[in-house]
Short mmCIF file of C-alpha atoms in Angstrom, two decimals:
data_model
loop_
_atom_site.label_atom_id
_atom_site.label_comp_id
_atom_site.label_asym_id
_atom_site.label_seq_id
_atom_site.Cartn_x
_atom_site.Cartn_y
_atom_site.Cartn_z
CA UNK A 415 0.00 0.00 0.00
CA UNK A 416 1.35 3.13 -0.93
CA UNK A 417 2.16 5.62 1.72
CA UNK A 418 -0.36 8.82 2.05
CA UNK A 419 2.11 11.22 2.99
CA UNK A 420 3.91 9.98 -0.38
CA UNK A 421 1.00 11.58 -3.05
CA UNK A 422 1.85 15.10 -3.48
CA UNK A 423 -1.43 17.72 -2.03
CA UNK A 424 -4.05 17.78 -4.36
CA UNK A 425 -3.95 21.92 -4.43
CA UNK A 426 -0.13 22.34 -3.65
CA UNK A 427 3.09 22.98 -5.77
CA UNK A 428 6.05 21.26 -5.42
CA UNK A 429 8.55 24.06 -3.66
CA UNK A 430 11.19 25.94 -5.53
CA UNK A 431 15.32 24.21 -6.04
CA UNK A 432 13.54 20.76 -6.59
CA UNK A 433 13.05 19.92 -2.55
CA UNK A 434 10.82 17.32 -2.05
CA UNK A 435 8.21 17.59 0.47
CA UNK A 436 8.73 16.80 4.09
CA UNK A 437 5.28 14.37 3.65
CA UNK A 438 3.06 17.09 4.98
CA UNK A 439 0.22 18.50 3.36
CA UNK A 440 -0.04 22.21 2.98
CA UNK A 441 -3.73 23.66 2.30
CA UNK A 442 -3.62 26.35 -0.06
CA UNK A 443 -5.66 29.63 0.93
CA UNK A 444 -9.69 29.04 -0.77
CA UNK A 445 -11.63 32.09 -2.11
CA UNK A 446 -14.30 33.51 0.22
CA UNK A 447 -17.25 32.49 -2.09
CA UNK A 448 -19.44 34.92 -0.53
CA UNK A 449 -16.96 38.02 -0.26
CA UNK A 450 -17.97 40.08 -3.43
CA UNK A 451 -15.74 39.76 -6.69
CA UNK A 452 -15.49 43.36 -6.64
CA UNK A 453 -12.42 45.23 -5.81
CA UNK A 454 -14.15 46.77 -3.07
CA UNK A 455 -14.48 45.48 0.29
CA UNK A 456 -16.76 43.11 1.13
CA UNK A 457 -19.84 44.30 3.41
CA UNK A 458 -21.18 41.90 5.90
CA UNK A 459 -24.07 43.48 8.35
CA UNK A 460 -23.51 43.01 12.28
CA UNK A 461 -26.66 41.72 13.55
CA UNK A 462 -30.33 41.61 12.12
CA UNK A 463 -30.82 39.84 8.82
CA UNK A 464 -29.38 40.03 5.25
CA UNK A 465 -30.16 43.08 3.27
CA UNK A 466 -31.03 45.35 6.49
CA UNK A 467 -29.50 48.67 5.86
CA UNK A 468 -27.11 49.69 8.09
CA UNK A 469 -27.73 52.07 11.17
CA UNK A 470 -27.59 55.71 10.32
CA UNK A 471 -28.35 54.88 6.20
CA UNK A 472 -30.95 57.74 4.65
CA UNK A 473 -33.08 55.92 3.10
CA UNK A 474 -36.55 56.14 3.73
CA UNK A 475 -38.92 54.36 5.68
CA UNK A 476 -41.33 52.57 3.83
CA UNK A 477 -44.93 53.17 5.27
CA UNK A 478 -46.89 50.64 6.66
CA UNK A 479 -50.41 49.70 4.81
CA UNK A 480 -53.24 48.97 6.61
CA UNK A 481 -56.99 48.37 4.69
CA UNK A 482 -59.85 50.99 5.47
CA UNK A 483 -63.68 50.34 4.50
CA UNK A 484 -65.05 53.04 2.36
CA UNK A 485 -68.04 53.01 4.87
CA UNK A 486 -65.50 54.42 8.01
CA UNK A 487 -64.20 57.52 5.72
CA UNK A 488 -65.55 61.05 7.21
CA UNK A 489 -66.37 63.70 5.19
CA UNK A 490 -63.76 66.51 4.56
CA UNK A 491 -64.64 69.82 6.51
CA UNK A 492 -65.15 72.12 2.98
CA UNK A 493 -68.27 70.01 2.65
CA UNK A 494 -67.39 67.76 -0.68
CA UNK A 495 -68.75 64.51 0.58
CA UNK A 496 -71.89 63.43 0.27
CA UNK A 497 -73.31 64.99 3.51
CA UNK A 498 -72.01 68.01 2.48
CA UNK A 499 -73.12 67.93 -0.67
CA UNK A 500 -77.00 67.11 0.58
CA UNK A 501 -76.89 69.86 2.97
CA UNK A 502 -75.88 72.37 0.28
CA UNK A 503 -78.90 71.27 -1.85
CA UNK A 504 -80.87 70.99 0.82
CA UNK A 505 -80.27 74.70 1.15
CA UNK A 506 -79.64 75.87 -2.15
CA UNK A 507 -83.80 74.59 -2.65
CA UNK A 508 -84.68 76.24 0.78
CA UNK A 509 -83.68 79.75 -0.49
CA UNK A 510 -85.52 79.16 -4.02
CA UNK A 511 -88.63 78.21 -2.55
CA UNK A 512 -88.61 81.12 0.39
CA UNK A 513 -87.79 83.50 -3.08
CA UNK A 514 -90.77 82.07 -4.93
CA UNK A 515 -93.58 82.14 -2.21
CA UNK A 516 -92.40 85.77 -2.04
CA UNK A 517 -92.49 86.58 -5.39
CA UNK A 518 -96.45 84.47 -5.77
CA UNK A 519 -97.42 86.75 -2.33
CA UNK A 520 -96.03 90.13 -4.39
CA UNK A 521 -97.91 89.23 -7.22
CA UNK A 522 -101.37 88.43 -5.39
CA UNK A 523 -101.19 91.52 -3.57
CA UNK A 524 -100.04 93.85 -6.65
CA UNK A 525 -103.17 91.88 -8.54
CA UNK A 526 -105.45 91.89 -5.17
CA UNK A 527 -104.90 96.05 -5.06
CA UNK A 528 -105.26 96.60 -8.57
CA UNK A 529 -108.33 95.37 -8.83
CA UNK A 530 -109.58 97.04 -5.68
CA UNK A 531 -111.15 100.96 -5.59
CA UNK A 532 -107.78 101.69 -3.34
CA UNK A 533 -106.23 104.67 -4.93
CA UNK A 534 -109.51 106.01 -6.49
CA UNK A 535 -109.37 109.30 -8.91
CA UNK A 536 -110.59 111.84 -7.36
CA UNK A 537 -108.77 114.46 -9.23
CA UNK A 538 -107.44 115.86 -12.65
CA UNK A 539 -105.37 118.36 -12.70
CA UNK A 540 -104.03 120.21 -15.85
CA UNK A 541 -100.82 121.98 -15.84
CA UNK A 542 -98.62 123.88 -18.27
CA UNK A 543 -101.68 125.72 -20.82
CA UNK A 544 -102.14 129.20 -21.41
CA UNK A 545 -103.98 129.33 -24.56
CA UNK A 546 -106.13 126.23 -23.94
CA UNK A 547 -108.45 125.80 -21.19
CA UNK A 548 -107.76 123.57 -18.12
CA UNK A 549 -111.25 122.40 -18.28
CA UNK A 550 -110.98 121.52 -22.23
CA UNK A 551 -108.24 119.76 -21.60
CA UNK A 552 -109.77 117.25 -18.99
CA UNK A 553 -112.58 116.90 -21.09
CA UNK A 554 -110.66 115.78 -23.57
CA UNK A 555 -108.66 113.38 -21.51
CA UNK A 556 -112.09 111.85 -20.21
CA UNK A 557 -110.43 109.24 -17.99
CA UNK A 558 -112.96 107.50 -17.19
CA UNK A 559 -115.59 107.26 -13.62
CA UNK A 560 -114.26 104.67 -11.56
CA UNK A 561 -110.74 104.80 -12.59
CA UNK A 562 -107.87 104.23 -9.97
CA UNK A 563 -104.11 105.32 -10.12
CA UNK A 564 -103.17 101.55 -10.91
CA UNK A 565 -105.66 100.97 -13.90
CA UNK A 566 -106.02 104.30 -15.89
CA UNK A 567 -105.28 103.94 -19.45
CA UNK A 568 -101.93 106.44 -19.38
CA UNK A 569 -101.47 105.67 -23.01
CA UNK A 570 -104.97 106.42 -24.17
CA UNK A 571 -105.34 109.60 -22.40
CA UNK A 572 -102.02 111.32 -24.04
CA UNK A 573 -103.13 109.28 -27.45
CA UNK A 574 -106.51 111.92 -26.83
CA UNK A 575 -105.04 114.72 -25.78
CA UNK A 576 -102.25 115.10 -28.78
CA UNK A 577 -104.82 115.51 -30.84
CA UNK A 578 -105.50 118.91 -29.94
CA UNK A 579 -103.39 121.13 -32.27
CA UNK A 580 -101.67 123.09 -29.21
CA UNK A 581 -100.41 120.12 -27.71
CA UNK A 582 -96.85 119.27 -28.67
CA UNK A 583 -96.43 117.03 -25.51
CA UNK A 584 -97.80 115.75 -22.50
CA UNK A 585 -97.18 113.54 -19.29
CA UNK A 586 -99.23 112.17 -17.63
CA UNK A 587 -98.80 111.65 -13.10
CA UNK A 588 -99.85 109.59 -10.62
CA UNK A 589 -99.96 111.49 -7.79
CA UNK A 590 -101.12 109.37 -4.59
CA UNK A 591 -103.31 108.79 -2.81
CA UNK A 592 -106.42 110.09 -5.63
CA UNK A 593 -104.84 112.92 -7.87
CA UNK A 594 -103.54 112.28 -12.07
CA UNK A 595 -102.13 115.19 -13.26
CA UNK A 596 -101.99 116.53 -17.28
CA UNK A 597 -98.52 117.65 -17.46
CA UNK A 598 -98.85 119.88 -20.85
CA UNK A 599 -96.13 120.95 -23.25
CA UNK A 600 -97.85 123.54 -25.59
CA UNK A 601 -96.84 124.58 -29.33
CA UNK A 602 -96.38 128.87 -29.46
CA UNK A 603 -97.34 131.25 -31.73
CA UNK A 604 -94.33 131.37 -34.61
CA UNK A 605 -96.49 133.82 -36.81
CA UNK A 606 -99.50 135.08 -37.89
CA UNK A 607 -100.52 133.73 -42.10
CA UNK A 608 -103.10 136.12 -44.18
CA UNK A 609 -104.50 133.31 -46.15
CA UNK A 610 -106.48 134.40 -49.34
CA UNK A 611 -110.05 132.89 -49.01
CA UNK A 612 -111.84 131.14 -51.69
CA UNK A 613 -113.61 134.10 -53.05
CA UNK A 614 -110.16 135.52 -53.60
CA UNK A 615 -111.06 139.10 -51.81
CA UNK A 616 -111.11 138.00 -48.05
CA UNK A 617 -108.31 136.75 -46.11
CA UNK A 618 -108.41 135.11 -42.89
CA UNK A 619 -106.28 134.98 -40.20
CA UNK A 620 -104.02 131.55 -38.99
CA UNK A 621 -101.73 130.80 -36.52
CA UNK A 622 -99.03 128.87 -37.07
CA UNK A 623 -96.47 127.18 -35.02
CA UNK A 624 -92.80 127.00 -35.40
CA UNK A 625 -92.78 123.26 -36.81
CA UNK A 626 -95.24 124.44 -39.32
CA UNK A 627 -98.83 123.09 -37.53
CA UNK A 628 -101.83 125.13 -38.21
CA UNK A 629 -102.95 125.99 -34.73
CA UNK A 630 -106.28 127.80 -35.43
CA UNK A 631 -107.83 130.76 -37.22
CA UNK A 632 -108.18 133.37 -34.89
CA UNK A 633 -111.57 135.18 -35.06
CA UNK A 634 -112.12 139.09 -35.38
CA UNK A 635 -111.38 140.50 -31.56
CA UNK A 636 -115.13 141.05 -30.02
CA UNK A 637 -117.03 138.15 -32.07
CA UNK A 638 -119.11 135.57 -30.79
CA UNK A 639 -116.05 133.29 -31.48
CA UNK A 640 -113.68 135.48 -29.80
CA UNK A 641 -115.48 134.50 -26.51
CA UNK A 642 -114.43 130.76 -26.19
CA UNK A 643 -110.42 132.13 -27.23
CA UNK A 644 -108.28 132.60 -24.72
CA UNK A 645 -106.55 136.19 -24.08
CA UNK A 646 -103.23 134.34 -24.71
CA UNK A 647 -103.31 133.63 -28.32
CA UNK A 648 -104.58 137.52 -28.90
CA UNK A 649 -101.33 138.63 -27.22
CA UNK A 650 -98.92 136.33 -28.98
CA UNK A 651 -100.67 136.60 -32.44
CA UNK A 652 -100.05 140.58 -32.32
CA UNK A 653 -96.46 140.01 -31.40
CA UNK A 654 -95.93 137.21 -33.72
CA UNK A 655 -94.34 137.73 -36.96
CA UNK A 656 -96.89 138.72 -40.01
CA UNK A 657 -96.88 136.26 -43.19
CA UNK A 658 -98.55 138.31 -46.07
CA UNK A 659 -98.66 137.84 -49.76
CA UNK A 660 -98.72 133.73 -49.80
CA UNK A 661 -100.56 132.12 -52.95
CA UNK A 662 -103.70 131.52 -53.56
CA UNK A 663 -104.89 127.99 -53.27
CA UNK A 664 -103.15 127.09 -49.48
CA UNK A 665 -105.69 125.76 -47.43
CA UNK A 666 -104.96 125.36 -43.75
CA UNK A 667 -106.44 122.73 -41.16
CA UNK A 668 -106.02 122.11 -37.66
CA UNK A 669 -103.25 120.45 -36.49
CA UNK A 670 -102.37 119.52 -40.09
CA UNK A 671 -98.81 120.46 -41.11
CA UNK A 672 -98.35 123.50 -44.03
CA UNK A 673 -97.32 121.96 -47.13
CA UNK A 674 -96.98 125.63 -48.82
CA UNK A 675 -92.94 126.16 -49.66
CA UNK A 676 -93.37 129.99 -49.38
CA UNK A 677 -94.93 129.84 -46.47
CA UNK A 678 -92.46 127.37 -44.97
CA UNK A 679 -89.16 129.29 -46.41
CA UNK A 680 -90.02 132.41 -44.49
CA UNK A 681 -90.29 130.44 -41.09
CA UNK A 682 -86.85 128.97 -41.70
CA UNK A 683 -85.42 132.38 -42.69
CA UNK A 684 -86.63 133.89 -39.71
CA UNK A 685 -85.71 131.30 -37.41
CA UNK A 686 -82.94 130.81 -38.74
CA UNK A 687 -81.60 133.99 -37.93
CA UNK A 688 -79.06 134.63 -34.93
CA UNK A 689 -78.59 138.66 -34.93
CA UNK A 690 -79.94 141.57 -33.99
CA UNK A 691 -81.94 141.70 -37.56
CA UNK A 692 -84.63 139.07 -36.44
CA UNK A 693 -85.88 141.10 -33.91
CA UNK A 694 -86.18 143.87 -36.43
CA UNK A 695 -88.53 141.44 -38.83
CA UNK A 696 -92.10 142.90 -38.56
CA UNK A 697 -93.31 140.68 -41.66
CA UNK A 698 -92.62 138.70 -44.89
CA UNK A 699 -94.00 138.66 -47.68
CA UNK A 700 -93.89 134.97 -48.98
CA UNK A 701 -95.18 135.11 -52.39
CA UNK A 702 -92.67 132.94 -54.03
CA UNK A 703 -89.74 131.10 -52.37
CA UNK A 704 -87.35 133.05 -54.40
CA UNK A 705 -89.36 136.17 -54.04
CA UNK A 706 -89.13 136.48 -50.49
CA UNK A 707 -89.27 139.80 -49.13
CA UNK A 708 -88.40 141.03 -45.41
CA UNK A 709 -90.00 144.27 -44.20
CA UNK A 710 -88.55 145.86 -41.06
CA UNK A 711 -89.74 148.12 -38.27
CA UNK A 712 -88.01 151.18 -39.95
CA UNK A 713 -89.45 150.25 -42.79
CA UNK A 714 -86.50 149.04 -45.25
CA UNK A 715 -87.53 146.23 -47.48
CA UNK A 716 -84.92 143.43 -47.80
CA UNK A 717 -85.55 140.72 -50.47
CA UNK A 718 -83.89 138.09 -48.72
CA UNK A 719 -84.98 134.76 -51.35
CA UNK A 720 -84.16 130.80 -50.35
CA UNK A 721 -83.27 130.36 -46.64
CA UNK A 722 -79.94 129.45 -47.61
CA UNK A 723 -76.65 131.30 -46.42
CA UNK A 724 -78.63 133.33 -43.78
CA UNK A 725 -75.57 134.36 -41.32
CA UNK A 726 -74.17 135.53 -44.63
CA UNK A 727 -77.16 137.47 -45.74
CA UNK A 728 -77.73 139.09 -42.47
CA UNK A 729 -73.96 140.25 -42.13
CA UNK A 730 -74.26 142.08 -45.52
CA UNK A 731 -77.86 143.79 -44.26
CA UNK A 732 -76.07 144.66 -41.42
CA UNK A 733 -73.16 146.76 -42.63
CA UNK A 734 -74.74 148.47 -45.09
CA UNK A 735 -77.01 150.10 -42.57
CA UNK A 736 -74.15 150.55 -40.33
CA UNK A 737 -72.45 151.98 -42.93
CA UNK A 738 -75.51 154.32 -44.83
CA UNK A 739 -77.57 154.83 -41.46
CA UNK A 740 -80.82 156.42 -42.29
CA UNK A 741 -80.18 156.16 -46.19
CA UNK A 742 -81.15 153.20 -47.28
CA UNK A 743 -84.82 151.83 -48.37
CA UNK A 744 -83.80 148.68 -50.29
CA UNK A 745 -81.59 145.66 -50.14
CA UNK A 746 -81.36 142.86 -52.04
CA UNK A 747 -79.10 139.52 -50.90
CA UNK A 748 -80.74 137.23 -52.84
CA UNK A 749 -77.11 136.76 -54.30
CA UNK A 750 -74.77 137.70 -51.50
CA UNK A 751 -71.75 137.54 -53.83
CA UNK A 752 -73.05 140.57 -55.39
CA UNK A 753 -75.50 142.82 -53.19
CA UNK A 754 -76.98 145.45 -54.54
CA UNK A 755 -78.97 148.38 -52.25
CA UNK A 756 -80.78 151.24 -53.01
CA UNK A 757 -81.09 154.40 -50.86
CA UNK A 758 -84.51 156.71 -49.93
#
């Protein structure tokens, strides 16, 4: 049998010079399998189990999990759960139905009053005329017996009273607890029209207003008619301008507006003017539109024409009786490139 200590180690090399082995075996050093192949050095945790990071390390905690039923979670405090949501309907339909009932009760007792005798007319009062009578005026209105504040027909009783020719506007007032008042806006007397009559040798005379309504023929001071006029319209139609001379064949109505161009081109002219010459105007005669012929309180005849370039026309009119005081009789501006004048 051979001898153990003969067989050379299994994991050993023979030593350097060719010695021979003193017959024992030498162990070589073995490889830590678990130290890491990495240069590094090789970590092995003091106590607790593999993997456990080491005391001090920053990484975080993982949180524990635990299961909740859907049934245990609360409702946040800004109301978004479903309590809170109820609630807010719950209230959201409280205030709408408080805001109705108080809107139907509003309505019943508007309705309730209306068609009670509460606020009753008891009285009409007219304001604002001078050349129409108060009590023509609420004659005309007739509001009817019976009528209170809430029902009167507003709209039918200014409908009535615009269409008397004077009437250029009108408002009409509640005034608690019984009173409706006829606020009036009257037209004025713009001038005074010598209309030719039919038989061609009588002329009668018309009042006319500013926007060119016929307001009525005045009658002959001291008539029968006279008596229903008022004073007023006496006292503007003699300081109203006079229209003279206008064709034959115009035909004024009541409350109707003129459709005569000579009669309507001397209200513009006159209206249209802004100096001291207006005032100066005592009439026109409007035979023509181009033949239009201003005759002033001194007496000077101006034959004015279209109402166009008045400011121009009245400037020339102007100087030349600045300039000839006393001297002149005659002016024409018909063209007021080229003026001419003609002295007494």
């Amino acid at each position: 049998m051979a001898n153990r200590s003969s067989r050379p180690s299994t994991g050993g090399r023979a030593p350097s010079g060719g010695s021979r082995s003193s017959g024992r075996s030498v162990r070589m050093p073995q490889t830590n399998p678990r130290r890491s192949r990495s240069t590094g050095a090789s970590y092995r945790p003091s106590g607790g189990s593999f993997g456990a990071p080491p005391r001090g390390s920053r990484r975080a905690a993982q949180p524990s999990l635990r299961s909740v039923r859907v049934g245990d979670l609360e409702p946040s405090r800004g109301g978004r759960g479903r309590g809170g949501m109820d609630a807010s309907y719950r209230n959201y339909m409280g205030r709408f139905v408080k805001v109705a009932i108080a809107i139907v009760v509003v309505i019943a007792v508007f309705l309730g009053v209306r068609q009670s005798s509460l606020f009753a007319i008891q009285n009409v009062t007219v304001t604002g005329v001078t050349h129409i009578t108060s009590t023509a005026m609420a004659e005309l209105a007739a509001v009817p017996t019976g009528s209170t504040l809430l029902r009167v027909d507003a709209a039918g009783i200014k409908s009535r009273l615009l269409t008397n020719a004077w009437v250029k506007d009108v408002s009409v007032n509640r005034v608690l607890p019984d009173t409706l008042e006829l606020a009036i806006t009257e037209r004025t007397v713009s001038a005074v029209v010598e209309v030719p009559g039919q038989d061609g040798g009588s002329t009668a005379q018309w009042a006319i207003a500013s926007d060119g309504i016929w307001l009525m023929e005045i009658p002959a001071q001291g008539s029968e008619e006279a008596a229903n006029v008022s004073s007023q319209v006496y006292a503007d139609a003699d300081a109203a301008l006079k229209i003279t001379n206008v064709p034959y064949g115009v035909s004024p109505k009541v409350g109707s507006a003129c459709t005569d161009d000579s009669v309507l081109n001397a209200l513009s002219i006159v209206d249209g003017m802004t100096t001291s010459l207006k005032d100066q105007v005592a009439s026109v005669s409007a035979s023509g539109v181009d033949n239009t012929v201003l005759t002033l309180d001194s007496g000077v005849q101006i034959a004015f024409g279209n109402a166009e370039d008045i400011r121009d026309k009245e400037r020339i009119c102007l100087q030349l009786m600045e300039q000839y005081p006393d001297q002149i009789s005659y002016i024409n501006v018909r063209t007021p490139s080229s003026p001419t004048w003609r002295a007494l």
